Coordinates of C-alpha atoms in Angstrom, one line a residue:
X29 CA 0.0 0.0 0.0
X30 CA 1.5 3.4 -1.2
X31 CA 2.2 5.6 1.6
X32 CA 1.7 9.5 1.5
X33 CA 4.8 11.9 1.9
X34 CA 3.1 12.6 5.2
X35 CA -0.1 13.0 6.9
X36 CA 0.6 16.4 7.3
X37 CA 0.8 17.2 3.9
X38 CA -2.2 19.2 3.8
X39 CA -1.1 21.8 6.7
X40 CA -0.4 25.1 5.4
X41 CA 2.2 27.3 6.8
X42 CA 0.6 29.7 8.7
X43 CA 1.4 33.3 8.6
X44 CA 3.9 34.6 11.1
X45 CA 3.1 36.7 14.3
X46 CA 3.3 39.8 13.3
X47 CA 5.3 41.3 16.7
X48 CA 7.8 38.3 16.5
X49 CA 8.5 38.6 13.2
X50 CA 9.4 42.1 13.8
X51 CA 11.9 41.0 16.7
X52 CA 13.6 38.7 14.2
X53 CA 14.2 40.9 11.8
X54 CA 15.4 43.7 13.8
X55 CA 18.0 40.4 15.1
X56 CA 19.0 39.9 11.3
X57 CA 19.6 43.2 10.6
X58 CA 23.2 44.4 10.9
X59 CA 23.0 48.1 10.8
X60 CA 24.6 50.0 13.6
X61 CA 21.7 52.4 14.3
X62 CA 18.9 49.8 14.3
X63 CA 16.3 50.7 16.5
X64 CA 13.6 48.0 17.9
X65 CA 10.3 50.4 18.9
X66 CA 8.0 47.0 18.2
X67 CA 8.7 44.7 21.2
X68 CA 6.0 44.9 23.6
X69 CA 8.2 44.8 27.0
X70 CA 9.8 47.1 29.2
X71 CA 13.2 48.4 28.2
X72 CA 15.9 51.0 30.2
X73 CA 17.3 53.8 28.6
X74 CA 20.5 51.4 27.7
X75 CA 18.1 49.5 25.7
X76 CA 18.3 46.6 28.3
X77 CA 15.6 44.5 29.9
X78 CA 14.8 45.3 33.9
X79 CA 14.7 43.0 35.9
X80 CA 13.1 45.4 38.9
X81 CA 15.6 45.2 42.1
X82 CA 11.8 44.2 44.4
X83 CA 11.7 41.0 42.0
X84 CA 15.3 40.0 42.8
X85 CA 14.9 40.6 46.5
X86 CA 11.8 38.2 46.8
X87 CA 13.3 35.9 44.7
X88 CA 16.8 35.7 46.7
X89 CA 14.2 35.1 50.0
X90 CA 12.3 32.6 48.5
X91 CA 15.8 30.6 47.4
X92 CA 16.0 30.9 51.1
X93 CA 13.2 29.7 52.0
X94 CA 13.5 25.9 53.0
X95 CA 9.9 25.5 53.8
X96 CA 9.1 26.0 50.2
X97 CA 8.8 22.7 48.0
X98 CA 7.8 22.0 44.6
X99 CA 4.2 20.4 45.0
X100 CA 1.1 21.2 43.1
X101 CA -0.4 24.2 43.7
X102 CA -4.5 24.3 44.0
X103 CA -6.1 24.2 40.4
X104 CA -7.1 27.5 41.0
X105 CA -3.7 28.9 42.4
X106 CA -2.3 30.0 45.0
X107 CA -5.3 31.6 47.9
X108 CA -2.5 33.9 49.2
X109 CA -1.7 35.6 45.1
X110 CA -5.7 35.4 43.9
X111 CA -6.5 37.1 47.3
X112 CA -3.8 40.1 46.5
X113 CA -4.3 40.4 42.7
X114 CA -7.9 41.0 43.3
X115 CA -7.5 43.4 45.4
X116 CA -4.9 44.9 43.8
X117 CA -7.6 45.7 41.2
X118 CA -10.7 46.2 42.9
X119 CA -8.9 48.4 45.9
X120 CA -9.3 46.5 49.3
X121 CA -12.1 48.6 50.5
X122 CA -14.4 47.4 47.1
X123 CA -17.9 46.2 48.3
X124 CA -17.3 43.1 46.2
X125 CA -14.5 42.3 48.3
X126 CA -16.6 43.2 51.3
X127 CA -19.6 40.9 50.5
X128 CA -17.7 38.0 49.3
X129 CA -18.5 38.5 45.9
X130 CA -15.3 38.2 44.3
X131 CA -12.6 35.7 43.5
X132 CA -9.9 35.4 41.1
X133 CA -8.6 32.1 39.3
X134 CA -4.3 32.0 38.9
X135 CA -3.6 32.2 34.9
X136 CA -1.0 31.6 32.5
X137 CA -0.6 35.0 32.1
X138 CA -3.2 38.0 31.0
X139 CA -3.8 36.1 28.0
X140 CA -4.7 32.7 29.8
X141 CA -6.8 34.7 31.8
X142 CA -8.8 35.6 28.4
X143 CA -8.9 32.2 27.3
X144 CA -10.2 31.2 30.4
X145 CA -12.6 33.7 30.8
X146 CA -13.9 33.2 27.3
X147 CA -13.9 29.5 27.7
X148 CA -16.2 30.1 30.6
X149 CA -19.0 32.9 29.2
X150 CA -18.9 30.5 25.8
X151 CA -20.7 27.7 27.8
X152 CA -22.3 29.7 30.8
X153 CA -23.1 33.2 30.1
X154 CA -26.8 34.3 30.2
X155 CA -27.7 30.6 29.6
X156 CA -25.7 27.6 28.2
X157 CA -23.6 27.2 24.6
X158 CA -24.0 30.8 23.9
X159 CA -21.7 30.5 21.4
X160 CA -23.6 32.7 18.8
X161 CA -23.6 35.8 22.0
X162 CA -21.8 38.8 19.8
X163 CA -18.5 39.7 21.2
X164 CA -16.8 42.7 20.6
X165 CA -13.5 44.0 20.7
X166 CA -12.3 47.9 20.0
X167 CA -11.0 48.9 16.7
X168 CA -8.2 48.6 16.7
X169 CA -7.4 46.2 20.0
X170 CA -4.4 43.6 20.7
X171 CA -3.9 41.7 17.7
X172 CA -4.7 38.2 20.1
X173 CA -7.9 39.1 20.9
X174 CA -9.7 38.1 18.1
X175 CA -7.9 34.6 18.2
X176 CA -8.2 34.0 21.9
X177 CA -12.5 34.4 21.7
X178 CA -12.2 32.5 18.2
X179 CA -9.9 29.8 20.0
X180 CA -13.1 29.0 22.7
X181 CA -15.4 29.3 20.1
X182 CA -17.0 32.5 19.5
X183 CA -18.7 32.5 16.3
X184 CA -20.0 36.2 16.4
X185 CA -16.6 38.4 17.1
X186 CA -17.0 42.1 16.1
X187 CA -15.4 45.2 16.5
X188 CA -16.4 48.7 18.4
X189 CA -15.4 51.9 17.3
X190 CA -12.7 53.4 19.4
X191 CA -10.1 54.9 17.6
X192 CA -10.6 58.5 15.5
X193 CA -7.6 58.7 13.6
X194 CA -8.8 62.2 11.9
X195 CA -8.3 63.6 15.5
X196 CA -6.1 61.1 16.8
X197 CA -7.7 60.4 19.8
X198 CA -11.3 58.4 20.9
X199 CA -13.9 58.3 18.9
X200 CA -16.4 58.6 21.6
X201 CA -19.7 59.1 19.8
X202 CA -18.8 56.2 17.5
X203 CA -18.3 53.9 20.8
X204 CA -21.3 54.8 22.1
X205 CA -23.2 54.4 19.3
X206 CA -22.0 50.8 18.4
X207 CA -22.7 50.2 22.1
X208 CA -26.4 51.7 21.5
X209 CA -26.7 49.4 18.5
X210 CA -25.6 46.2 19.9
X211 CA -27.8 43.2 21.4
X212 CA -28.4 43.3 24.7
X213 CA -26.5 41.2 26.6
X214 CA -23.4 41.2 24.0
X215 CA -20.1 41.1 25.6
X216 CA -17.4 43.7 25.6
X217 CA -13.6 43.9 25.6
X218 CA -12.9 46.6 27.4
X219 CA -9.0 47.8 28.0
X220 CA -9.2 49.0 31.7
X221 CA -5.7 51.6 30.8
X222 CA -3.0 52.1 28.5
X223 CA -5.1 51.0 25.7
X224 CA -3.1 48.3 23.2
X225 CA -2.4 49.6 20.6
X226 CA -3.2 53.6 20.4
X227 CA -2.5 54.3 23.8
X228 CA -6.0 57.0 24.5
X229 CA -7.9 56.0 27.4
X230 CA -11.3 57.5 28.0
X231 CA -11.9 59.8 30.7
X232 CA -13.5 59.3 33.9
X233 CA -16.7 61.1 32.7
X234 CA -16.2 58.9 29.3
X235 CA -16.0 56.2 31.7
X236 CA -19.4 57.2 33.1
X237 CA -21.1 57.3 30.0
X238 CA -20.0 54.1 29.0
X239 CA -20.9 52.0 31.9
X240 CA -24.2 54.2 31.7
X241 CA -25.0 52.7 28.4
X242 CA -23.6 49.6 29.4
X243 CA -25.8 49.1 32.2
X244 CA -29.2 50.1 30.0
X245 CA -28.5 47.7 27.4
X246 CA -27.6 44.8 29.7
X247 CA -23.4 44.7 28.0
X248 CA -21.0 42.9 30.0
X249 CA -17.7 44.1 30.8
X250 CA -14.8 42.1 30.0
X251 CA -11.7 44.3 31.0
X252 CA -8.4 43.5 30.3
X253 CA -5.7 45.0 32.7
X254 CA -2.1 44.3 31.1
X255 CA -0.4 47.5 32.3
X256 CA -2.2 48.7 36.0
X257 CA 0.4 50.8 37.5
X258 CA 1.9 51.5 33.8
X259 CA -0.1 54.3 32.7
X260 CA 0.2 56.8 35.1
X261 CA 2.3 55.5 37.7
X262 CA -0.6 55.4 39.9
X263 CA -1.7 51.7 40.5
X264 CA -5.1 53.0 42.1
X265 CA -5.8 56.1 38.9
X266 CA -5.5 52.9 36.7
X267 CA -7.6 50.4 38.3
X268 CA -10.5 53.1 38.3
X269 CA -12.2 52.3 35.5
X270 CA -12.9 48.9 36.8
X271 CA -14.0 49.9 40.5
X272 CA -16.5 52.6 39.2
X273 CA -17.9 49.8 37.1
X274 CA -18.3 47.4 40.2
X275 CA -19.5 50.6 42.0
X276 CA -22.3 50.7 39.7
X277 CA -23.7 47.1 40.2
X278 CA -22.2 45.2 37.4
X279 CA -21.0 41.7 36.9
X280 CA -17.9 41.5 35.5
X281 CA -14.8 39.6 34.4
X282 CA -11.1 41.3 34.4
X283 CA -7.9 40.1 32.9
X284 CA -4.9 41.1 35.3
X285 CA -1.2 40.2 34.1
X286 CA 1.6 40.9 36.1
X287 CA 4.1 40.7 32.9
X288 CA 4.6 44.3 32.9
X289 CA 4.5 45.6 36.3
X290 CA 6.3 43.2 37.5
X291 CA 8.8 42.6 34.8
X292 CA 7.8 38.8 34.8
X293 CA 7.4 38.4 31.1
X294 CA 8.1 34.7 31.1
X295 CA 6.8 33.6 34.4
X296 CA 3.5 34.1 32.8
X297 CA 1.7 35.6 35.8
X298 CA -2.2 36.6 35.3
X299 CA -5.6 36.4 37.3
X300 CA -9.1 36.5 36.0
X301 CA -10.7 38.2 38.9
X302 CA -14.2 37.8 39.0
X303 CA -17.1 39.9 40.4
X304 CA -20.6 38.3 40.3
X305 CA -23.8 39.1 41.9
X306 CA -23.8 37.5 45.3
X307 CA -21.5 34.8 47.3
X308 CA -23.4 31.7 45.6
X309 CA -22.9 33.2 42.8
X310 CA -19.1 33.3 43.2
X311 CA -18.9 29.9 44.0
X312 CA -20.5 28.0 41.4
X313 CA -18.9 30.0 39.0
X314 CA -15.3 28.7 40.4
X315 CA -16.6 25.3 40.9
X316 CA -16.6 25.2 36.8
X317 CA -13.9 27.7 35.9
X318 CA -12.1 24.6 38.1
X319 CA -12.9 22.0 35.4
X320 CA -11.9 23.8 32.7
X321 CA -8.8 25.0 34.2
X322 CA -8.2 20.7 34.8
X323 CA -8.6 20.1 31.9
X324 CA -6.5 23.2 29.8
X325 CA -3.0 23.4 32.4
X326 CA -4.8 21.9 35.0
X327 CA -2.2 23.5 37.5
X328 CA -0.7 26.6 37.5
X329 CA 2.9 27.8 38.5
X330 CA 3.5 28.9 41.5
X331 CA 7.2 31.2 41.2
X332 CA 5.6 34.1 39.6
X333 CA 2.4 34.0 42.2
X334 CA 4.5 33.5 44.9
X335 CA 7.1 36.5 44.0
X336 CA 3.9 38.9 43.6
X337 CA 2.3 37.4 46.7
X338 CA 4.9 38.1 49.2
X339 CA 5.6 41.4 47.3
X340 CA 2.0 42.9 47.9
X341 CA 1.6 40.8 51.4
X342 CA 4.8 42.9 52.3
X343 CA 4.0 46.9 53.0
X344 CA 7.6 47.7 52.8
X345 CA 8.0 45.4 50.3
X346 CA 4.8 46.8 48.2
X347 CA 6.1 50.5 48.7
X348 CA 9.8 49.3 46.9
X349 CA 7.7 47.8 44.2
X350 CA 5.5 50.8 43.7
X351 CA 8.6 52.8 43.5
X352 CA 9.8 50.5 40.9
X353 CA 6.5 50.5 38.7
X354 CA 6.3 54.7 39.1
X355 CA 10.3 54.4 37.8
X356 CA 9.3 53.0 34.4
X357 CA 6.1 55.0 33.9
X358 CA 8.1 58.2 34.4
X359 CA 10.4 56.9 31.7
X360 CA 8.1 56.3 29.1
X361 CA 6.5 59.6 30.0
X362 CA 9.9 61.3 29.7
X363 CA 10.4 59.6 26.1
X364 CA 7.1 60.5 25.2
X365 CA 7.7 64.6 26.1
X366 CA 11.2 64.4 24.4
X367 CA 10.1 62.9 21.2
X368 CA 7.1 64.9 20.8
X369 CA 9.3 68.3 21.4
X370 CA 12.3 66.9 18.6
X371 CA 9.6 66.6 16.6
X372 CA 8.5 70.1 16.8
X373 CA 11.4 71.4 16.5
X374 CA 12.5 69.8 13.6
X375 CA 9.3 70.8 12.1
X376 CA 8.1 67.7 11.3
X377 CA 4.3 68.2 9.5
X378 CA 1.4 67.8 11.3
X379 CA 0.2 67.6 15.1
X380 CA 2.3 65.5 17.5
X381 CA 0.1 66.5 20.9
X382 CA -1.4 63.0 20.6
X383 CA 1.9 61.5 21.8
X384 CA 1.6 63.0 24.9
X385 CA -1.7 62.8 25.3
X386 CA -1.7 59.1 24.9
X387 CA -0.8 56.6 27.8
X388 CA 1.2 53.7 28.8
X389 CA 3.3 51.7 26.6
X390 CA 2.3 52.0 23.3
X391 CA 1.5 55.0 20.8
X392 CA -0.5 55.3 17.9
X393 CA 1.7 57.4 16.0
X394 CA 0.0 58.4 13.0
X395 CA 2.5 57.3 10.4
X396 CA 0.7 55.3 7.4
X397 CA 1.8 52.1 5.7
X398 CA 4.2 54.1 3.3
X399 CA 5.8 55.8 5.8
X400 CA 6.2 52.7 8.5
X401 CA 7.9 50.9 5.6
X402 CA 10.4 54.0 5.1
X403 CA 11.5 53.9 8.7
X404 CA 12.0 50.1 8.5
X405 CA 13.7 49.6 5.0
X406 CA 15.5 53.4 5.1
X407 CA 16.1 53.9 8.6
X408 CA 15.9 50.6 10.1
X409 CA 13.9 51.3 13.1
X410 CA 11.2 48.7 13.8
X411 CA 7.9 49.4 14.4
X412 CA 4.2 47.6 13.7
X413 CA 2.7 48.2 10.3
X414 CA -0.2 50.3 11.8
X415 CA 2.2 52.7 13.2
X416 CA 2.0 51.9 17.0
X417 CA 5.4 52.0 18.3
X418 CA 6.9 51.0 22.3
X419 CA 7.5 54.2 23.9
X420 CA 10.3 52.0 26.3
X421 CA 12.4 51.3 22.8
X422 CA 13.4 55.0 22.9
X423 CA 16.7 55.9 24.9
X424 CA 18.5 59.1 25.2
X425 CA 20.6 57.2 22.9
X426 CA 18.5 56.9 19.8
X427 CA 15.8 59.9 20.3
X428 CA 17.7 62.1 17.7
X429 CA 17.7 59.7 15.0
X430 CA 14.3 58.3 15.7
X431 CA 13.4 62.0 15.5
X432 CA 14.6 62.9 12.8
X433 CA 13.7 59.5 10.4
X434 CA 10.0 60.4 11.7
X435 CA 10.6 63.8 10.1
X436 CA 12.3 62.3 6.9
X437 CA 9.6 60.0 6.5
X438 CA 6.8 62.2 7.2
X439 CA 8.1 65.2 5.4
X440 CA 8.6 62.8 1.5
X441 CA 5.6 60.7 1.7
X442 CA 2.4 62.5 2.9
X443 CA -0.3 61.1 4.6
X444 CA -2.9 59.7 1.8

């Protein structure tokens, strides 16, 4: 019997990540003035990853620790980190907190916590199998959302308008509208700060008229929360969005990862911290997010949890780290001031307010496709097709010439 080359011959080689392939390239690429402004982590101003000097203290005590072993940790995590990383995000004093109405479930990082999440409002939300419930994520969002709620089978994914690239900044009415417009009960993905990738955040009165409509059309709020504390520098300013929602009665999932705060990228730290309506609630709602944890990792690791654990058990501890968080957010503010004046000076066309108006991480920069692919093939700085670029892969180093390849770039191909 004639045997086939192989039974995979009919697999087709799926397109890159888009991010990654960046990363390579920017490897490959021997020019001395490459600049990386794509990679979606923390970097100093030598261009270096951080490993923050709070991490490396709690790790050096837990090496010490011989009480410590490697057993399984509860399918669910660790009570001690779930306990913290809730209330890290809902604030101590939250009335969910107070009436037992919250809990949080250890995940392989924010995106885990997505999957997770998703997997469980796919088979129990408003009902059973609601596979068909419309889903919607912002346009533009993190390019893994859509594959995340695709991967637990949503069938009805569609997008919310959020981003007003005219005025390069929130397209408010537009959100509201498509929010007006939807079915009730649809879910939403909502980016509690330091929106990924165009880095505008709504208000706190924008806020208020979005839970407001929210609330009338029965929506439920999905947040993800991949950079608390990275925004402003304020851990409690960037949780807000998410305890005015619980203030105002609403059920709720949020996706915490503690990849950026905490600097532990590959640890894969995240919580899904859940708010429901009442204590029974709460705990039939962990009795199956347990099964389907069992049966995706069924147990999580415990390093990560345990380093963020002790960290925010620990009030001196907690202040250090605080410190640490409030040193990166400064920097990226101070790169986002510094490239934003250059730019002005150098006359470069248009309106750069947006970069400082923007938040967090990332910025919607307002170069187009033409221009991107100048500043990659003519300047070799890196950066994501749509323009958004890491504010942390400036350095006092390579602000001039990022500058001034911006300028190049936007002063010979115009905007179409």
């Amino acid at each position: 019997m004639a045997c086939a080359s192989s039974l995979f011959a009919a697999v087709p080689l799926a397109a890159p990540v888009a991010v990654f392939k960046l990363t390579a390239d920017f490897k490959a690429d021997p020019h001395p003035k490459k600049v990386n402004l794509g990679v979606g982590a923390y970097r100093t101003d030598d261009g270096q990853p951080w490993v923050l000097p709070v991490v490396k203290k709690v790790e050096q005590q837990i090496a010490e620790d011989t009480s410590l072993n490697h057993e399984y940790v509860p399918i669910l995590g660790l009570p001690e980190y779930t306990k913290q990383a809730c209330e890290l995000i809902l604030g101590k004093d939250s009335p969910a907190i107070a009436e037992n109405r919250e809990g949080g479930v250890q995940c392989l990082g924010g995106t885990g916590a997505l999957r997770i999440g998703g997997d469980f409002l796919r088979r129990w939300y408003n009902g059973t199998n609601n596979a068909s419930t419309p889903l919607y994520v912002s346009a533009p969002t993190w390019a893994n959302h859509n594959g995340v709620f695709s991967a637990v089978g949503f069938v009805d994914i569609r997008s919310y308008r959020y981003w007003d690239p005219a005025k390069r900044g929130l397209d408010l009415q537009g959100l509201l509208e498509d929010m007006e417009k939807a079915p009730e009960f649809s879910i939403f993905v909502l980016h509690a700060c330091a929106h990924n990738p165009t880095g505008t955040d709504p208000s706190k009165e924008e806020w208020q008229k979005i839970a407001e409509v929210m609330k009338r059309r029965l929506l439920f709020p999905f947040f993800d929360a991949a950079y608390q504390g990275f925004a402003s520098g304020d851990l409690d300013r960037d949780a807000w969005a998410v305890r005015y929602f619980v203030s105002q009665g609403f059920e709720l999932f949020c996706a915490q990862s503690f990849s950026k705060n905490f600097g532990l990228y590959n640890e894969r730290v995240g919580n899904l911290c859940i708010v429901a309506k009442d204590e029974d609630n709460m705990t039939r709602i962990r009795s199956q997010m347990e099964k389907i944890v069992r049966a995706t990792w069924s147990n999580p690791p415990a390093h990560g949890a345990r380093v963020v654990a002790i960290t925010l058990s620990n009030p001196q501890l907690c202040a250090e780290w605080k410190a640490n968080v409030k040193t990166m957010a400064d920097r990226v503010l101070l790169m986002r001031a510094q490239l934003k004046e250059k730019l002005e000076k150098l006359g470069t066309p248009g309106t750069w307010d947006h970069l400082t108006q923007q938040i967090g991480m990332f910025s919607f920069t307002g170069l187009n496709a033409d221009q991107v692919d100048y500043m990659i093939r003519k300047k070799h700085i890196y950066l994501m097709a749509s323009g958004r670029i890491n504010m942390c892969g400036l350095t006092t180093g390579n602000l001039d010439y990022v500058a001034e390849s911006m300028y190049e770039a936007v002063s010979s191909i115009q905007c179409q």
